[in-house]
Tab-separated table of C-alpha atoms in Angstrom:
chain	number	residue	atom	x	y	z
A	6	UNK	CA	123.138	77.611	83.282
A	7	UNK	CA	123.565	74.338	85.672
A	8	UNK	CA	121.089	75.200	88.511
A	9	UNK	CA	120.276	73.385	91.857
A	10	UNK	CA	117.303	73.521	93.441
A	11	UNK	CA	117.280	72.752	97.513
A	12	UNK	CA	113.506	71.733	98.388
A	13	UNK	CA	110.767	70.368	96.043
A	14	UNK	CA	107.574	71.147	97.693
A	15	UNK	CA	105.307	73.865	95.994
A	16	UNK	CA	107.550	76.751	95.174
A	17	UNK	CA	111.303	74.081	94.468
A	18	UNK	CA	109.221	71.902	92.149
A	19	UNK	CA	107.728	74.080	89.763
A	20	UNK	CA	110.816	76.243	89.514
A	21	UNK	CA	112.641	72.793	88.748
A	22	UNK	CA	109.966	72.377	85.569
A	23	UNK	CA	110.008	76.152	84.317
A	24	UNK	CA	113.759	76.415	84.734
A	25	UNK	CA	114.056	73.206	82.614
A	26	UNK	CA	111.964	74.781	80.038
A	27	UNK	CA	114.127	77.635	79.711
A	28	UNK	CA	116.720	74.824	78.489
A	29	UNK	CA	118.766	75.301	82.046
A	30	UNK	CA	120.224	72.502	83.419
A	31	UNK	CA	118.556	71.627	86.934
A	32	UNK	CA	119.394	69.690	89.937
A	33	UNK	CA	116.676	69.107	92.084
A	34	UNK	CA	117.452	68.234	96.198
A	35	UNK	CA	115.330	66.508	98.051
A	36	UNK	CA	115.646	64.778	101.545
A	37	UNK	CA	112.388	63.033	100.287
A	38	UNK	CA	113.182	59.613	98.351
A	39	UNK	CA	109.354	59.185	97.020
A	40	UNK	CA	109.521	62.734	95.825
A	41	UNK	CA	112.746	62.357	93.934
A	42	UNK	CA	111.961	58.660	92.469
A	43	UNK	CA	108.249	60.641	91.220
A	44	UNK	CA	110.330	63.553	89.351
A	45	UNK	CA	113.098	60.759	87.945
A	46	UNK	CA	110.337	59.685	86.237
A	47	UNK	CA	109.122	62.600	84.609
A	48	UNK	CA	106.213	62.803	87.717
A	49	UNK	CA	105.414	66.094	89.188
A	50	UNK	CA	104.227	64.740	92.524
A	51	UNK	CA	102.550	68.845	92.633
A	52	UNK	CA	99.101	69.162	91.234
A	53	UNK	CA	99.412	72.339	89.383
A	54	UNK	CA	98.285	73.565	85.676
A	55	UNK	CA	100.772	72.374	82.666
A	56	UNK	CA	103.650	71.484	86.019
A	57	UNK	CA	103.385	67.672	85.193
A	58	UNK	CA	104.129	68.527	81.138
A	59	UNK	CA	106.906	70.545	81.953
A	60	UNK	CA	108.544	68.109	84.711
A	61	UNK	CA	108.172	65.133	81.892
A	62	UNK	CA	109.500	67.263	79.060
A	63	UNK	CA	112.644	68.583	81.297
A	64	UNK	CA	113.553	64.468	82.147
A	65	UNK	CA	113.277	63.650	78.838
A	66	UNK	CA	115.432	66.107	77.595
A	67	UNK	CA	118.005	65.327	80.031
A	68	UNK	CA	117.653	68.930	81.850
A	69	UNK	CA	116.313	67.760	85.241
A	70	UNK	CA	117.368	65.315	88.185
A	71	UNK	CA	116.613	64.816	91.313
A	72	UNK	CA	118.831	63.311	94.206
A	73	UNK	CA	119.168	63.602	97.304
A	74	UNK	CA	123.054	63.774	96.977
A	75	UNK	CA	123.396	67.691	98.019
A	76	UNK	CA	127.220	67.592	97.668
A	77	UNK	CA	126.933	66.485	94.424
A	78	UNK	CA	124.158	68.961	93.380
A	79	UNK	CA	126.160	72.150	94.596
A	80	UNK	CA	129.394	70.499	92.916
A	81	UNK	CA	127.424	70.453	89.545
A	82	UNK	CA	126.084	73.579	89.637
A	83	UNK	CA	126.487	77.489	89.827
A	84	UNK	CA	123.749	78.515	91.303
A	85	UNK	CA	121.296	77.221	94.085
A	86	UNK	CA	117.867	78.194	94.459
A	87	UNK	CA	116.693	77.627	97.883
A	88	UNK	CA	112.941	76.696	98.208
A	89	UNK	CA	112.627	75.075	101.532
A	90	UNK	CA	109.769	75.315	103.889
A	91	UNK	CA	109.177	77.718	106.534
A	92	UNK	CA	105.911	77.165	108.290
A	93	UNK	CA	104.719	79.129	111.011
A	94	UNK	CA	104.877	78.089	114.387
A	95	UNK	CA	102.193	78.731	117.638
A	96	UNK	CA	103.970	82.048	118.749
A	97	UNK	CA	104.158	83.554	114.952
A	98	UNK	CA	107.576	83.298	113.683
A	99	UNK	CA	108.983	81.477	110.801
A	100	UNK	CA	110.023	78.369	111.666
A	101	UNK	CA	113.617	78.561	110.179
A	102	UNK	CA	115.073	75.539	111.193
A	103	UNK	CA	114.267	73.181	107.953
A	104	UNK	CA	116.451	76.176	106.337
A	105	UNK	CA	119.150	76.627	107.992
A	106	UNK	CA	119.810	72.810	108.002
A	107	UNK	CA	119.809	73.186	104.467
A	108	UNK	CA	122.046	75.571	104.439
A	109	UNK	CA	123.896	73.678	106.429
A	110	UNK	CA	123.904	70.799	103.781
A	111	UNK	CA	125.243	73.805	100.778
A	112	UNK	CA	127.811	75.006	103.057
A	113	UNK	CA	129.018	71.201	102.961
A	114	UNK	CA	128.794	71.283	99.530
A	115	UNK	CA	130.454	74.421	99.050
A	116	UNK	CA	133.562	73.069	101.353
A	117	UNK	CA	134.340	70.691	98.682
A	118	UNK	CA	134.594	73.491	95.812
A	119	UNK	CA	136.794	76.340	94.433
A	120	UNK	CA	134.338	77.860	91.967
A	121	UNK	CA	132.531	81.319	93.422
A	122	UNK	CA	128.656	80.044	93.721
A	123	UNK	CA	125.482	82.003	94.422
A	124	UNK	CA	122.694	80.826	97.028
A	125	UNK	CA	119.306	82.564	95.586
A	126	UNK	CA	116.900	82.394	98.960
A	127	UNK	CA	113.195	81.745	97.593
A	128	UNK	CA	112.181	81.068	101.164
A	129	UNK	CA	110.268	83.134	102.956
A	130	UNK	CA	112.317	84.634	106.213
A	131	UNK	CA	111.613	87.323	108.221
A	132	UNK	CA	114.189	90.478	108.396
A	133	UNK	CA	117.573	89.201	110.103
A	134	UNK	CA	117.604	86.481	108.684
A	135	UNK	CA	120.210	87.283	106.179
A	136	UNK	CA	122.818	87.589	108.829
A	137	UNK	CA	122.129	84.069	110.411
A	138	UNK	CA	122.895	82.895	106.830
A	139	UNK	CA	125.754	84.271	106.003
A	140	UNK	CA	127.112	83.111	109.526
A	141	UNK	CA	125.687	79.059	108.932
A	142	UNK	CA	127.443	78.941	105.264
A	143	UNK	CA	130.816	80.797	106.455
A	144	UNK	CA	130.953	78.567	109.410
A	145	UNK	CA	130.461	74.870	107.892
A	146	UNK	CA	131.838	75.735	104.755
A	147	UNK	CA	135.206	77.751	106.124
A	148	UNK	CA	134.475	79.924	102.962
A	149	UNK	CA	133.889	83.871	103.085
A	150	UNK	CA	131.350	85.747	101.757
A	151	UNK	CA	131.529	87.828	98.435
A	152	UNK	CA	135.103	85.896	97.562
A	153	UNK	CA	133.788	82.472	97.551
A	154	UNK	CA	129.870	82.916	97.482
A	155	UNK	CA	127.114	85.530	97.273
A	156	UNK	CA	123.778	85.290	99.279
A	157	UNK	CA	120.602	86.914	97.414
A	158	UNK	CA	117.130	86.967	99.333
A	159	UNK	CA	114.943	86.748	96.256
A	160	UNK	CA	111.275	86.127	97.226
A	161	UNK	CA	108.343	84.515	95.090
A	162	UNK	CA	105.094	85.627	94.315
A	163	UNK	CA	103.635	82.458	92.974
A	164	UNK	CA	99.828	81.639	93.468
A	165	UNK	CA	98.481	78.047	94.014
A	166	UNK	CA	96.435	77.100	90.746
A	167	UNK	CA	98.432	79.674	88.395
A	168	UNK	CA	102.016	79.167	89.614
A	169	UNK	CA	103.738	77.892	86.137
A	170	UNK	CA	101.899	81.149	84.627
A	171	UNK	CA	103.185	83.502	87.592
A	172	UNK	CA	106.638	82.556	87.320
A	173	UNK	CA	106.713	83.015	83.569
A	174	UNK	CA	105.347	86.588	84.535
A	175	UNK	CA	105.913	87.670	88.333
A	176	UNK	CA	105.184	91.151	88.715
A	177	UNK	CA	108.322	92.003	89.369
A	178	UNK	CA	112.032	90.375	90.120
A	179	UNK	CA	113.087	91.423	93.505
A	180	UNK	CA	117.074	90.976	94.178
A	181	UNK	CA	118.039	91.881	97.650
A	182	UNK	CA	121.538	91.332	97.886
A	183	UNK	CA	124.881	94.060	97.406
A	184	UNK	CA	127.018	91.789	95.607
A	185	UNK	CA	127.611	93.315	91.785
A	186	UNK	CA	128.624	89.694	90.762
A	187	UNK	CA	125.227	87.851	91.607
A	188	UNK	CA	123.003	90.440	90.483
A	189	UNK	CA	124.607	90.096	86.693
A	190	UNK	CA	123.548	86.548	86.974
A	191	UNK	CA	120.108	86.834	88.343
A	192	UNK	CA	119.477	89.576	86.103
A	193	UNK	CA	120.922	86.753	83.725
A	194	UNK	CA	118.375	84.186	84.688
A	195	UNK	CA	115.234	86.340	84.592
A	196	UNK	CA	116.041	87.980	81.468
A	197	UNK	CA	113.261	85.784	80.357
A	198	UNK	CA	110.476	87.796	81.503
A	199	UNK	CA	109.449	91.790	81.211
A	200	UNK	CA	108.912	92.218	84.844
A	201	UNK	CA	111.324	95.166	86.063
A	202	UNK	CA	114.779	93.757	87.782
A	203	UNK	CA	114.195	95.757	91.183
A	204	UNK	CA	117.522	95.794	93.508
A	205	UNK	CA	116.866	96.422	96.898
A	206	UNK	CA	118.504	95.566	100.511
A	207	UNK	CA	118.493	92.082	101.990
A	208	UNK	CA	115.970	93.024	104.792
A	209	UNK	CA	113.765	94.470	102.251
A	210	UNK	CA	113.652	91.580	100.331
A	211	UNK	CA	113.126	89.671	103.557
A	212	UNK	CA	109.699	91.510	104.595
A	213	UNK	CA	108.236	92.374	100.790
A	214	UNK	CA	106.438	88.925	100.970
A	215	UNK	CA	105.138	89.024	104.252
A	216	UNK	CA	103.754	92.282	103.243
A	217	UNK	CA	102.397	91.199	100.537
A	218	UNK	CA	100.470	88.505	102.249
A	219	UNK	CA	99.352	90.838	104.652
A	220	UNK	CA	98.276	93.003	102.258
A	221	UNK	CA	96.126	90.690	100.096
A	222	UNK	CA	94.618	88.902	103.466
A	223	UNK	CA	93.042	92.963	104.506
A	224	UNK	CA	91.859	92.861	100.886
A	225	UNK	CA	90.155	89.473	100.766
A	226	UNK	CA	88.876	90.202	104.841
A	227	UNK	CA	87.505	93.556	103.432
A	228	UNK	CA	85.724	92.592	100.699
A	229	UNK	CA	83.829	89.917	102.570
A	230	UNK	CA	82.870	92.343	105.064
A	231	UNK	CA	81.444	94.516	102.180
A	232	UNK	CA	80.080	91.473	101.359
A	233	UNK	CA	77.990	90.808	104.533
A	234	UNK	CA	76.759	94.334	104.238
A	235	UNK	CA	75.524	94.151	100.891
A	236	UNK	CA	73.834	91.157	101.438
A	237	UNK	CA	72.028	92.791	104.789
A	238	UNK	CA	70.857	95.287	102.462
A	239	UNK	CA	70.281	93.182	99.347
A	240	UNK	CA	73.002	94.645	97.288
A	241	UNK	CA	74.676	93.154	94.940
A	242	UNK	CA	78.124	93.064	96.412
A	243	UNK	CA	80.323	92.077	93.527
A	244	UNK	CA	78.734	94.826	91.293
A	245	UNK	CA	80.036	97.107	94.437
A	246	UNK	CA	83.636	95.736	93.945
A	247	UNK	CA	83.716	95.798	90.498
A	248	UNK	CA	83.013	99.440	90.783
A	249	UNK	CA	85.811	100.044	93.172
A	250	UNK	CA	88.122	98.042	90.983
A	251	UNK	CA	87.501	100.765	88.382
A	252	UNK	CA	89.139	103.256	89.873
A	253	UNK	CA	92.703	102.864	89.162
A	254	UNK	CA	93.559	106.612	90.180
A	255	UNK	CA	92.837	105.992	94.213
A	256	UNK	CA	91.323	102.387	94.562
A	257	UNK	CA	93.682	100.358	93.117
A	258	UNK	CA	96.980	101.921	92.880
A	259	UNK	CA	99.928	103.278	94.954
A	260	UNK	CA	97.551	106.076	96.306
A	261	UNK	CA	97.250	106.530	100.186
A	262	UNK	CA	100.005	103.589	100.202
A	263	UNK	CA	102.374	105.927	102.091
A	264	UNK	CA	103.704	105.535	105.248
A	265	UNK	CA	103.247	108.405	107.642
A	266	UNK	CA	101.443	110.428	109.504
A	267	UNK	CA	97.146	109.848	109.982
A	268	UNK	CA	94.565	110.554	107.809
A	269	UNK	CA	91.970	113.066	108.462
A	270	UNK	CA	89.528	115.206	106.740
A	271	UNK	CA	86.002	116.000	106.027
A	272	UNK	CA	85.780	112.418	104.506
A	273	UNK	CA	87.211	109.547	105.176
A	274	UNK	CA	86.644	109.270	109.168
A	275	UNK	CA	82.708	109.800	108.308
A	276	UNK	CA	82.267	107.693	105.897
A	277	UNK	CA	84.076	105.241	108.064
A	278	UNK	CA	81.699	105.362	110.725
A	279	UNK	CA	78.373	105.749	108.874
A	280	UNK	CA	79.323	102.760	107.113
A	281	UNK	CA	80.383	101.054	110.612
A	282	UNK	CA	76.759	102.496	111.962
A	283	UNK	CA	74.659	101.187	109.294
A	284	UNK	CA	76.304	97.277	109.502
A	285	UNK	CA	75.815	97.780	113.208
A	286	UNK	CA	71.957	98.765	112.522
A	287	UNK	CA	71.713	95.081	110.809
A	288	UNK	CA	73.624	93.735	113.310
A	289	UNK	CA	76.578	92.798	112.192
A	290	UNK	CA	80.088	93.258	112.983
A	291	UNK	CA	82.952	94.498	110.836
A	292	UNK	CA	86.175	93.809	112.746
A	293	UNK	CA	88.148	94.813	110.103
A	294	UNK	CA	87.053	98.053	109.016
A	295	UNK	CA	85.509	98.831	112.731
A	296	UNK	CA	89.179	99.134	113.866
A	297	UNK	CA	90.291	101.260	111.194
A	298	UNK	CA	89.567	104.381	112.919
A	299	UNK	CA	91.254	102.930	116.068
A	300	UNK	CA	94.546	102.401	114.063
A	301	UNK	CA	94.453	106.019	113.102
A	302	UNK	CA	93.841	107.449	116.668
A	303	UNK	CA	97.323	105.029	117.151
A	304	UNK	CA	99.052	106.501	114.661
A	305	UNK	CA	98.290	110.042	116.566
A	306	UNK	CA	99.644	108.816	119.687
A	307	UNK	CA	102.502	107.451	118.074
A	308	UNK	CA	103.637	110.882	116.801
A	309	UNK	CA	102.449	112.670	120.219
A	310	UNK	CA	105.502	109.995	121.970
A	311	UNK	CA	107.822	110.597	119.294
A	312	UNK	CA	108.093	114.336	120.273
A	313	UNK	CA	107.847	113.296	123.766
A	314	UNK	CA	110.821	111.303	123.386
A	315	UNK	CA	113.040	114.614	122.240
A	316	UNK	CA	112.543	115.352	126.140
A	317	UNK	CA	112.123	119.121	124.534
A	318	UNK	CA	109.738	121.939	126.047
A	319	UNK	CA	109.044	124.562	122.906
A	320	UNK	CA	107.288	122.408	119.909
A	321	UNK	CA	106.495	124.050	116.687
A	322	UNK	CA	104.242	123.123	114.219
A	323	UNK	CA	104.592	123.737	110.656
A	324	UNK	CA	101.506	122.713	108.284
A	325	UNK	CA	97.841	122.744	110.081
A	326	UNK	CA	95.286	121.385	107.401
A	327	UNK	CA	94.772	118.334	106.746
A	328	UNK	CA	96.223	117.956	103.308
A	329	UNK	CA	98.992	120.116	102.050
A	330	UNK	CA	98.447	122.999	99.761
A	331	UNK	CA	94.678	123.408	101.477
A	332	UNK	CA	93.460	125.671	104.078
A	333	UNK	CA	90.947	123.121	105.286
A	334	UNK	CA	91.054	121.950	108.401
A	335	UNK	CA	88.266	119.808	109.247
A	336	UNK	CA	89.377	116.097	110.358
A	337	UNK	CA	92.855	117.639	110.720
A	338	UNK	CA	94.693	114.730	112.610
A	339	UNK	CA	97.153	116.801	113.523
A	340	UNK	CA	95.084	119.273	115.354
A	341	UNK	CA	94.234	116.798	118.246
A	342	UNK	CA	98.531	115.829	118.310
A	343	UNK	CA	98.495	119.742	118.952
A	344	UNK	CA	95.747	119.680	122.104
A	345	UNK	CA	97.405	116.695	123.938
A	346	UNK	CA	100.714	118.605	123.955
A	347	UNK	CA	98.705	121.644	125.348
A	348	UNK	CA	97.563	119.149	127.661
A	349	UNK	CA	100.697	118.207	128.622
A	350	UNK	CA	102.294	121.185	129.400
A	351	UNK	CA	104.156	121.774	125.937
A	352	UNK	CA	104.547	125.309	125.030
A	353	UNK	CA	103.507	124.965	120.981
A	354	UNK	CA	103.300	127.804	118.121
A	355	UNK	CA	101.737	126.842	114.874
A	356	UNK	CA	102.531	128.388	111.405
A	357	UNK	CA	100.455	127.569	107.910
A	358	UNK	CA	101.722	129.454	104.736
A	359	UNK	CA	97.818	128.634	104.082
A	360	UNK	CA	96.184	129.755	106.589
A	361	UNK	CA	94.686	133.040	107.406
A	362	UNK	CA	92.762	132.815	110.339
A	363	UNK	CA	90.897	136.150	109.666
A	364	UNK	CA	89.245	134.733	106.408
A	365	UNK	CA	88.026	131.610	107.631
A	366	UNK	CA	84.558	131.230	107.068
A	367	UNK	CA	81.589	128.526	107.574
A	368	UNK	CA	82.334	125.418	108.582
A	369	UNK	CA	85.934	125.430	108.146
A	370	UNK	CA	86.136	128.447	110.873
A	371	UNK	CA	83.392	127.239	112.719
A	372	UNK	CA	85.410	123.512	113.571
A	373	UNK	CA	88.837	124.908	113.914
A	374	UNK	CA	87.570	127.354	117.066
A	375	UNK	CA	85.269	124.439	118.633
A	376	UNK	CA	88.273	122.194	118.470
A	377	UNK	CA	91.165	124.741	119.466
A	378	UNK	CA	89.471	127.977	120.695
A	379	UNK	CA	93.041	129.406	121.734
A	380	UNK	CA	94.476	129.109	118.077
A	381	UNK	CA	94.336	133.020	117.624
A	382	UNK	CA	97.291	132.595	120.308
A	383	UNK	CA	99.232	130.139	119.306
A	384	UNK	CA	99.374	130.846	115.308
A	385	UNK	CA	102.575	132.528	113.907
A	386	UNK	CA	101.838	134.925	111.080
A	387	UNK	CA	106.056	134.228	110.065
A	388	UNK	CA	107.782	131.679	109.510
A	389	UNK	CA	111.100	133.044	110.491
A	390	UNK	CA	109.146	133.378	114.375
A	391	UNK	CA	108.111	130.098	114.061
A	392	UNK	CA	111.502	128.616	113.832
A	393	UNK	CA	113.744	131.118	116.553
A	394	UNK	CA	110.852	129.684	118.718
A	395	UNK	CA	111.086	125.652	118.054
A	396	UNK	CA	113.341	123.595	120.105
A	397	UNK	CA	111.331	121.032	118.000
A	398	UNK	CA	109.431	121.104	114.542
A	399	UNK	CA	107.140	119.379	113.413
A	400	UNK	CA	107.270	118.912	109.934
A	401	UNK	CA	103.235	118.469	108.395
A	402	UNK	CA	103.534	121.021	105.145
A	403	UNK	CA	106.006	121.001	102.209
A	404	UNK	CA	107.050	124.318	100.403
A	405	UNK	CA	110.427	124.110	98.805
A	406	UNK	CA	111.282	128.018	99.938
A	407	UNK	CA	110.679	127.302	103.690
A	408	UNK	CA	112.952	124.170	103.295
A	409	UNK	CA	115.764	126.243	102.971
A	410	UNK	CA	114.971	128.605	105.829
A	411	UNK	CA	115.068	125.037	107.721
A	412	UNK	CA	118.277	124.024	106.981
A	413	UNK	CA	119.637	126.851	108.146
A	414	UNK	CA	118.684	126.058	111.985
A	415	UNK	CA	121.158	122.766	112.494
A	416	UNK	CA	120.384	122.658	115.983
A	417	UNK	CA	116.674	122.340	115.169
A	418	UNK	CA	115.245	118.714	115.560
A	419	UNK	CA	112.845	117.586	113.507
A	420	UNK	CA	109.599	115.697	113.538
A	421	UNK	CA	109.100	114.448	109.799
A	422	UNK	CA	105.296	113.884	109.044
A	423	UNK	CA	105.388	113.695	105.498
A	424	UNK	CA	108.502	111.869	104.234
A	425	UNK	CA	110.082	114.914	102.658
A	426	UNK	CA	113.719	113.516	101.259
A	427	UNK	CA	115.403	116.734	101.516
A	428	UNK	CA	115.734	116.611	105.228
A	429	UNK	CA	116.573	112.862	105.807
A	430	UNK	CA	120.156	113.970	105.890
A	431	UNK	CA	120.107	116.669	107.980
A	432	UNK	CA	120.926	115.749	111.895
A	433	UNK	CA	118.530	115.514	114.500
A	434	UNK	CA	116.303	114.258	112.014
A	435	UNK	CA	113.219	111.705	113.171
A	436	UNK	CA	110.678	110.286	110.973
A	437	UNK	CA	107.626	109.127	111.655
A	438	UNK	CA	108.002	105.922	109.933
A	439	UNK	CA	111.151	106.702	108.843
């Protein structure tokens, strides 16, 4: 396939070496004259593991150049990759403006053909972003979108040191774009690797990578904190890690990973804070995990405003413990979103298909009464009561036979805690994170 590539810093130059190893033919376009005399001699001006072999190999076998002719390179090819910068500026955002004046420079390009062409985006953007490009290349190319070209935000996942080796095997192909046509050739172009083809939405594609990021930089931030504890107590902190790392079941997995509601529990919010207590006792701060807990009070507060918002008076609540299926409710998050309504003025009934308050024992009875001693009058023994009651219900419990009663009640708006699909499409429906 005859491929440009716009930008050939980190990410545009070795995509122009592994895509020339695949045998496609690739333009690379550079503003840059140094950079593009370096790769017209078979020069990766990148230092990066087996990049300079491939760069060499691709001249010699006549499947890259590198101009800085733009018109030319979208003329000669069917697809452009674009790699261009997008540093961050003082205030946080992307700086976009290096892209869109590429784009500006493809929609020139694209003026001057008649052959449908696909712009891949490797750059990372931030959602909206799509938009703004479609407008820049219909504008100064006076083509339209879908007929003439196809826009797909396809981000990278390559690391510094192992890039040639990540793009060879990226965890996965992400392909944010609707339009049938340029997901047959992308799928086309990375039928090289085994990574799963995942097709998403354009502003999905947009954040994944800034999530990502933002994932790996609380990983790398927590595990030095461990770190500094360990070493207070003369641990051996990487034997701790590797440990964690075991566990592929909770620790390292899609576990917990779920958007929602807060956690709670007998658990996690004390082992939180002893382990907050004992790097305190060695004096030494964990800003990281320290402000976990204060996230989590957030996320209550959050779902207290949400129902707030629904400017309703009669709020019930369906699921008390603090994970479904249990009757425990120690840590229950949403027990305190249930005392500052109270405090509020709300009138509230709760209803747990769990629950029987009459058999709770130890602990478990002893917390729930300390923490809401007027629960014997606000608990609902029937479901059926529960809902002629709500003006509002809050959804913290799944049970596919009380689903049903719900969806009888259209009127009934609903507070969605736990991401339950079956009543995304009902109206008055308001997720949490949803």
């Amino acid at each position: 396939m005859n491929i440009s590539i716009f930008g050939l810093g980190y990410v545009g130059c070795v995509s122009l070496g592994c895509f020339a190893k695949l045998k496609h033919n690739v333009i690379g376009v550079e503003i840059n004259k140094k950079k593009v005399e370096l790769i017209n001699k078979g020069q990766s001006h990148i230092i990066e593991p087996g990049l300079n072999e491939l760069v060499s190999n691709g001249v010699k076998n006549k499947n890259i150049k590198a101009t800085r002719d733009y018109k030319w390179a979208i003329k000669n090819s069917d697809v452009s990759f674009v790699c261009i910068g997008t540093p961050g500026k003082k205030d946080g955002n992307l700086n976009l403006k290096p892209l869109f004046n590429s784009l500006i420079q493809i929609a020139e390009g694209l003026k001057l053909k008649n052959i449908y062409h696909t712009i891949v985006i490797r750059s990372t953007v931030h959602p909206g972003s799509y938009d703004k490009i479609i407008n820049i290349l219909e504008k100064y190319s006076d083509k339209k979108k879908e007929k003439d070209f196809c826009v797909v935000i396809n981000p990278e996942f390559l690391r510094e040191g192992s890039a040639v080796q990540d793009f060879f095997n990226p965890p996965m192909n992400v392909i944010g774009t609707d339009c049938g046509k340029s997901i047959t050739i992308l799928k086309k172009i990375y039928s090289f690797n085994k990574a799963p083809v995942i097709i998403v939405s354009e502003n999905i594609a947009e954040l994944i990578k800034l999530v990502s990021n933002a994932f790996h930089s609380i990983k790398i931030s927590f595990a030095n904190e461990i770190g500094n504890v360990c070493k207070k107590l003369n641990i051996d902190s990487f034997e701790i890690m590797r440990l964690l790392a075991l566990d592929k079941k909770l620790n390292i997995s899609s576990a917990y990973l779920k958007p929602g509601f807060a956690f709670g529990g007998s658990c996690l919010p004390k082992d939180l804070k002893a382990l907050n207590k004992i790097a305190k006792s060695n004096l030494l701060e964990l800003p990281l995990i320290s402000n976990v807990i204060s996230s989590n009070e957030f996320q209550k507060q959050l779902t207290f405003d949400l129902i707030k918002s629904l400017k309703e008076k009669n709020i019930g609540i369906w699921g008390l413990s603090f994970k479904i299926g249990t009757d425990d409710l120690r840590g229950s998050p949403i027990i305190d979103v249930v005392k500052m309504l109270i405090k509020n003025g709300y009138n509230v009934k709760l209803f747990d298909e769990n629950i029987d308050l009459k058999k709770l024992i130890g602990v478990n009875k002893t917390y729930i009464y300390k923490k809401l001693p007027v629960i014997d009058k606000l608990f609902e023994k029937n479901f059926d009561a529960l809902l002629k009651f709500s003006k509002v219900l809050v959804v913290n419990s799944n049970n596919v036979k009380l689903l049903n009663k719900i969806n009888k009640h259209n009127n009934l708006k609903i507070v969605d805690l736990v991401n339950i699909d079956e009543l995304r499409s009902k109206n008055n429906y308001y997720g949490l994170c949803s």
